[in-house]
Amino acid sequence: MGWKQASHPSHMLYYSLTGRPKDNNTSMTVPWKSRPDLFRIGFLLCATGALSGQFQLEPLNSTVLQGSDARFNATVQGKWTIMTWGVGGFMVLNFPITGNVTSSSEQFSAKFCFSGDTSCVEFTIHNVTRSAEAGPVVCRVLGDYGSKTAQLNVEESGMVNIKGGNVTVVQDQQVEFQCVTSAWFPTATVSWTRNGQAVNSSLYNTSSMVDGETFNSTSVLRFQAVSNATVECRATVLSLTSPQSSSVFLVVVPKPPDWTVLIAVVVSIGGFALLVLLIIGIIFCCKCREKKQRNYQDEMRARTDSEISGGQENAGYVSEDQTSVAPSKLTDSGFSQASGSEVHEVAVNTNQAGHVYSGAPITVGESGVRKHRHVTIV
């Protein structure tokens, strides 16, 4: 048994199970084993018909920065005639596959994605604003295709500023920087860099608050100043290709030397030296005084010895060995002393002013030796 093709050039004949050929005008009979192939072909035809009524919209969620352009692509599988676009609940553009495109504003435009390819249409919203264009974007293809909806999110970039400007501090001093962001939507993500290197998030904290329809943030950075650095505050949102930033310069000057230890050492050494000098001064003064007294005593002894050795006797001097002195008498006419058998007298004269002075010496002696005594009394 098998399928055989007839030799007729324009007709195809199939043999039945008995092997007898049948005329082309008769109804064609098919073996029961070939029925699954028919089901398969019918399924593929139905699937192709179902796919012809579908289209895709991309992206379904788009986030753009205010003032930029937002683009959406609609890809249609099958034939279509008219496509419409709506923004914020209003139809803004009518795009027929043939003919002119009609738009409610120059802010909206549409074109085929590729030249000559009618299966893809690119829809563009120019100069997007958050108040007008943010929200649903609807694409509808007339016929059995239905509609697709995408979400448009619009962000706003505000201002960034580090308060206080450049800072000069002493080395190892704690320094603080404050960065303020204003008029951002949504809340800006704030980060810090030092000399181009990211700062650890544990060194700063950020807080935000609502200001009307936008957000303001304050970020405070604290760290210990070691060397000169460029400090930069960065703020960004998802749609920003590069963050907004503000930077200042940190100038670190060497800290003055700690004189505490040096002063303590100098004071200690100075106090010790002063004490030593004081002790030396006291010892020197004591020695000088003792030497002066000793010199005075030696001088007095030398003077006494010279008087004795020169044959002169001082009646007013009492030697250390002499315990008693002979009595003497002093009168207006003179001074007399009894000394054994020898009596020496000296005449004393008194002037008008009351001064007493000695007169001419009187020489008395048995042996002929003359002794002079001079007494002056005031």
XYZ file of C-alpha atoms in Angstrom:
378
model
C 0.000 0.000 0.000
C 1.196 3.426 -0.785
C 0.476 6.797 -2.325
C 1.078 6.899 -6.064
C 0.915 9.845 -8.384
C -0.928 9.518 -11.718
C 0.633 10.265 -15.035
C -2.022 12.813 -15.980
C -0.259 16.078 -16.406
C -2.870 18.321 -14.930
C -4.625 16.212 -12.418
C -3.493 14.251 -9.519
C -5.165 10.986 -8.764
C -4.919 8.983 -5.616
C -5.449 5.336 -5.259
C -7.888 3.938 -2.784
C -7.148 1.152 -0.478
C -8.112 -1.342 -3.273
C -5.619 0.180 -5.648
C -8.207 1.283 -8.230
C -7.868 4.729 -9.620
C -10.732 7.168 -9.410
C -11.637 9.866 -11.803
C -10.811 13.489 -10.957
C -14.424 14.520 -11.213
C -15.460 12.226 -8.481
C -15.178 13.244 -4.903
C -11.755 12.795 -3.433
C -11.426 10.367 -0.632
C -8.612 10.647 1.903
C -7.287 7.855 4.034
C -8.167 8.116 7.700
C -4.529 8.313 8.658
C -4.158 11.742 6.989
C -6.874 13.466 9.052
C -4.450 14.642 11.793
C -2.577 16.658 9.152
C -5.762 18.539 8.320
C -6.306 19.406 11.971
C -2.770 20.669 12.172
C -3.182 22.902 9.131
C -6.464 24.283 10.428
C -4.897 25.111 13.780
C -2.097 27.020 12.112
C -4.548 29.015 10.024
C -6.559 29.939 13.109
C -3.418 30.959 14.974
C -2.338 33.196 12.110
C -5.699 34.883 12.123
C -5.525 35.485 15.849
C -2.037 37.015 15.663
C -3.128 39.338 12.885
C -5.354 41.202 15.349
C -2.654 42.054 17.957
C -0.093 44.878 18.494
C 2.475 45.866 21.116
C 3.257 49.190 22.815
C 6.726 49.939 24.253
C 7.767 51.053 26.770
C 4.810 50.483 29.052
C 6.458 52.613 31.768
C 8.642 55.568 30.773
C 10.398 58.106 33.017
C 11.774 61.279 31.456
C 13.095 64.611 32.669
C 10.908 67.665 32.313
C 11.768 69.563 29.153
C 13.009 66.477 27.270
C 11.208 64.235 24.728
C 9.258 61.064 25.439
C 8.972 58.368 22.741
C 6.677 55.328 22.399
C 6.671 52.616 19.696
C 3.569 50.725 18.543
C 4.177 47.529 16.535
C 1.172 46.122 14.666
C 1.028 42.501 13.498
C -1.214 42.556 10.479
C -2.910 45.111 8.312
C -4.333 48.289 9.796
C -5.643 51.618 8.521
C -5.767 54.234 11.311
C -3.931 54.640 14.619
C -4.749 57.265 17.280
C -2.778 58.506 20.300
C -4.125 60.056 23.467
C -2.301 61.873 26.289
C -3.804 62.862 29.622
C -7.270 61.691 28.588
C -7.326 63.649 25.290
C -6.740 62.407 21.751
C -3.792 64.419 20.481
C -2.825 62.707 17.187
C -4.459 60.786 14.334
C -2.116 58.656 12.214
C -3.554 56.965 9.092
C -1.440 54.388 7.297
C -1.981 56.403 4.146
C -2.600 60.123 4.107
C -1.639 63.072 6.303
C -1.083 62.957 10.033
C -3.284 65.319 12.066
C -2.116 66.568 15.463
C -3.611 68.878 18.045
C -0.232 70.569 18.644
C 3.299 70.689 17.347
C 4.279 69.149 20.655
C 3.069 65.747 19.358
C 4.372 63.929 16.264
C 4.424 60.415 14.762
C 6.337 58.569 12.024
C 7.128 55.069 10.879
C 9.947 53.504 12.826
C 11.691 52.268 9.676
C 11.394 53.585 6.153
C 8.852 51.559 4.174
C 7.872 49.448 7.205
C 4.238 50.056 8.103
C 4.196 47.673 11.054
C 5.918 50.104 13.511
C 4.939 53.680 14.408
C 6.992 55.987 16.695
C 5.007 58.541 18.712
C 6.925 61.488 20.271
C 5.944 64.046 22.922
C 8.268 67.044 22.689
C 9.246 69.273 25.643
C 7.418 67.215 28.230
C 5.913 68.981 31.255
C 4.930 67.225 34.451
C 1.717 69.158 34.895
C 0.310 68.408 31.392
C 1.813 65.246 29.951
C 2.540 63.069 32.973
C 0.105 60.182 33.196
C -1.356 57.564 30.825
C -0.482 57.465 27.096
C -3.062 55.487 25.059
C -2.533 53.989 21.597
C -5.574 52.653 19.706
C -5.618 50.832 16.372
C -8.978 50.828 14.628
C -10.500 47.434 13.939
C -10.116 44.352 16.067
C -6.795 45.430 17.589
C -8.111 47.398 20.532
C -5.864 49.734 22.588
C -2.757 49.680 24.746
C -1.866 52.060 27.615
C 1.589 53.147 28.821
C 2.529 55.251 31.857
C 4.597 58.435 31.470
C 6.476 59.725 34.544
C 8.010 63.204 34.431
C 10.765 64.230 36.860
C 12.107 67.690 37.693
C 15.724 68.691 38.308
C 16.222 71.502 40.819
C 19.124 73.394 42.414
C 22.104 72.168 44.464
C 24.215 74.382 46.715
C 26.763 73.882 49.500
C 26.301 76.593 52.084
C 29.233 78.640 53.363
C 31.564 78.271 50.391
C 35.243 77.431 50.850
C 36.394 76.465 54.335
C 39.766 76.837 56.100
C 40.349 74.756 59.231
C 43.203 73.552 61.420
C 44.497 70.043 60.840
C 42.609 67.263 62.681
C 39.697 69.621 63.327
C 36.118 68.380 62.849
C 34.613 70.049 59.769
C 30.968 70.228 58.666
C 29.392 70.882 55.254
C 25.699 71.463 54.531
C 24.209 70.796 51.083
C 20.742 72.067 50.180
C 18.689 70.845 47.207
C 15.491 72.658 46.198
C 12.637 72.221 43.674
C 13.184 68.531 42.882
C 10.581 65.933 41.922
C 10.690 63.313 43.233
C 13.060 63.668 46.188
C 16.626 63.920 44.945
C 19.176 61.275 45.835
C 22.094 63.096 47.505
C 25.667 61.818 47.720
C 29.087 63.303 48.564
C 32.579 62.965 47.099
C 35.986 64.045 48.411
C 38.705 64.501 45.816
C 36.522 62.559 43.413
C 36.131 59.567 45.742
C 32.730 58.613 47.126
C 32.246 59.424 50.807
C 30.968 56.693 53.087
C 27.252 57.165 53.732
C 27.860 56.841 57.483
C 29.557 60.259 57.446
C 26.454 62.183 56.318
C 22.706 62.205 56.817
C 19.974 63.596 54.552
C 16.456 64.793 55.307
C 13.749 66.028 52.911
C 10.499 67.953 53.078
C 7.645 68.821 50.717
C 7.562 72.323 49.232
C 4.346 72.644 47.227
C 4.588 70.135 44.384
C 8.351 69.617 44.727
C 10.782 68.458 47.400
C 13.678 70.129 49.230
C 16.493 68.217 50.909
C 19.265 69.009 53.379
C 22.355 66.823 53.706
C 25.010 67.355 56.402
C 28.518 65.922 56.043
C 30.972 65.723 58.946
C 34.514 64.386 58.987
C 37.975 65.095 60.425
C 40.097 67.382 58.270
C 43.445 65.830 57.397
C 44.575 67.489 54.167
C 43.351 69.865 51.462
C 40.406 68.495 49.505
C 37.675 69.295 47.008
C 34.301 68.471 48.541
C 31.395 67.927 46.145
C 27.679 67.418 46.778
C 25.734 65.553 44.066
C 21.977 65.309 43.560
C 20.210 63.184 40.971
C 16.967 61.505 39.942
C 16.352 58.473 37.741
C 16.006 60.359 34.454
C 19.168 62.475 34.843
C 22.057 61.260 32.721
C 24.551 63.062 35.005
C 23.922 64.427 38.517
C 23.681 68.090 39.440
C 26.567 69.094 41.705
C 28.057 71.837 43.842
C 31.643 71.879 45.125
C 33.821 73.823 47.563
C 37.462 73.740 48.595
C 38.686 72.632 52.001
C 41.982 74.218 53.051
C 43.749 72.547 55.976
C 46.486 74.477 57.798
C 48.986 72.744 60.120
C 48.000 72.965 63.729
C 50.328 75.017 65.999
C 52.824 72.975 68.023
C 51.717 71.910 71.475
C 53.810 74.016 73.831
C 52.329 72.500 76.994
C 54.996 69.862 77.461
C 57.777 72.232 76.468
C 56.541 74.905 78.858
C 56.301 72.365 81.659
C 59.871 71.198 81.006
C 61.201 74.767 80.818
C 59.402 75.754 84.013
C 60.739 72.689 85.810
C 64.305 73.286 84.650
C 64.042 77.016 85.357
C 62.686 76.405 88.846
C 65.431 73.916 89.615
C 68.107 76.276 88.264
C 66.684 79.157 90.277
C 66.709 77.040 93.418
C 70.329 76.062 92.792
C 71.310 79.690 92.180
C 69.496 80.744 95.337
C 71.338 78.142 97.390
C 74.663 79.141 95.829
C 73.913 82.808 96.513
C 73.102 82.120 100.135
C 76.290 80.103 100.565
C 78.346 82.819 98.864
C 76.862 85.553 101.055
C 77.502 83.557 104.181
C 81.103 82.964 103.182
C 81.617 86.637 102.315
C 80.219 87.722 105.647
C 82.309 85.221 107.538
C 85.406 86.292 105.616
C 84.682 89.943 106.300
C 84.316 89.322 109.991
C 87.504 87.264 110.034
C 89.408 89.978 108.164
C 88.134 92.589 110.590
C 89.272 90.579 113.562
C 92.652 89.915 111.952
C 93.059 93.595 111.206
C 92.260 94.541 114.773
C 94.742 91.980 116.094
C 97.380 93.168 113.640
C 96.873 96.792 114.653
C 97.130 95.914 118.317
C 100.256 93.851 117.779
C 101.907 96.654 115.791
C 101.168 99.179 118.515
C 102.637 96.887 121.115
C 105.685 96.082 119.062
C 106.286 99.807 118.322
C 106.534 100.680 122.038
C 103.247 102.468 122.276
C 100.629 101.525 124.747
C 96.971 102.287 124.438
C 95.369 102.917 127.728
C 91.968 102.112 126.320
C 92.981 98.680 125.052
C 92.522 95.742 127.350
C 94.203 92.564 126.366
C 92.390 89.271 126.475
C 94.735 87.994 129.255
C 94.247 91.013 131.471
C 91.457 90.535 133.944
C 91.763 93.808 135.841
C 92.815 97.276 135.077
C 94.299 99.767 137.448
C 92.039 102.587 138.425
C 92.420 105.812 136.645
C 91.356 109.292 137.340
C 90.145 111.895 134.957
C 90.048 115.498 136.071
C 89.734 118.877 134.416
C 93.440 119.360 134.555
C 94.531 115.990 133.216
C 94.462 112.213 133.291
C 96.497 110.290 135.885
C 96.972 106.580 136.530
C 98.743 104.815 139.334
C 100.847 101.898 138.244
C 103.198 100.770 140.956
C 105.993 103.172 141.247
C 105.365 104.872 137.940
C 102.828 107.616 137.465
C 102.035 108.960 134.045
C 100.093 112.141 133.594
C 98.754 113.757 130.538
C 97.398 117.209 130.519
C 93.923 117.559 128.990
C 92.571 120.819 127.753
C 89.008 121.570 126.957
C 88.052 124.106 124.337
C 85.026 126.278 124.343
C 82.949 123.886 122.261
C 83.252 121.211 124.922
C 85.744 119.052 123.047
C 88.490 117.546 125.018
C 91.845 117.067 123.476
C 95.132 115.963 124.808
C 97.831 118.402 125.553
C 101.544 118.006 125.408
C 102.745 114.684 126.694
C 104.267 114.538 130.157
C 107.227 112.319 130.632
C 107.661 110.717 134.002
C 109.880 107.798 134.792
C 112.623 106.652 136.919
C 114.592 104.966 134.283
C 114.415 107.866 131.882
C 112.184 106.082 129.374
C 109.461 108.284 127.956
C 105.962 106.980 127.374
C 103.245 108.846 125.563
C 99.570 108.352 126.089
C 96.968 110.207 124.153
C 93.375 110.240 125.336
C 90.669 111.977 123.446
C 87.244 112.281 125.027
C 84.277 113.778 123.247
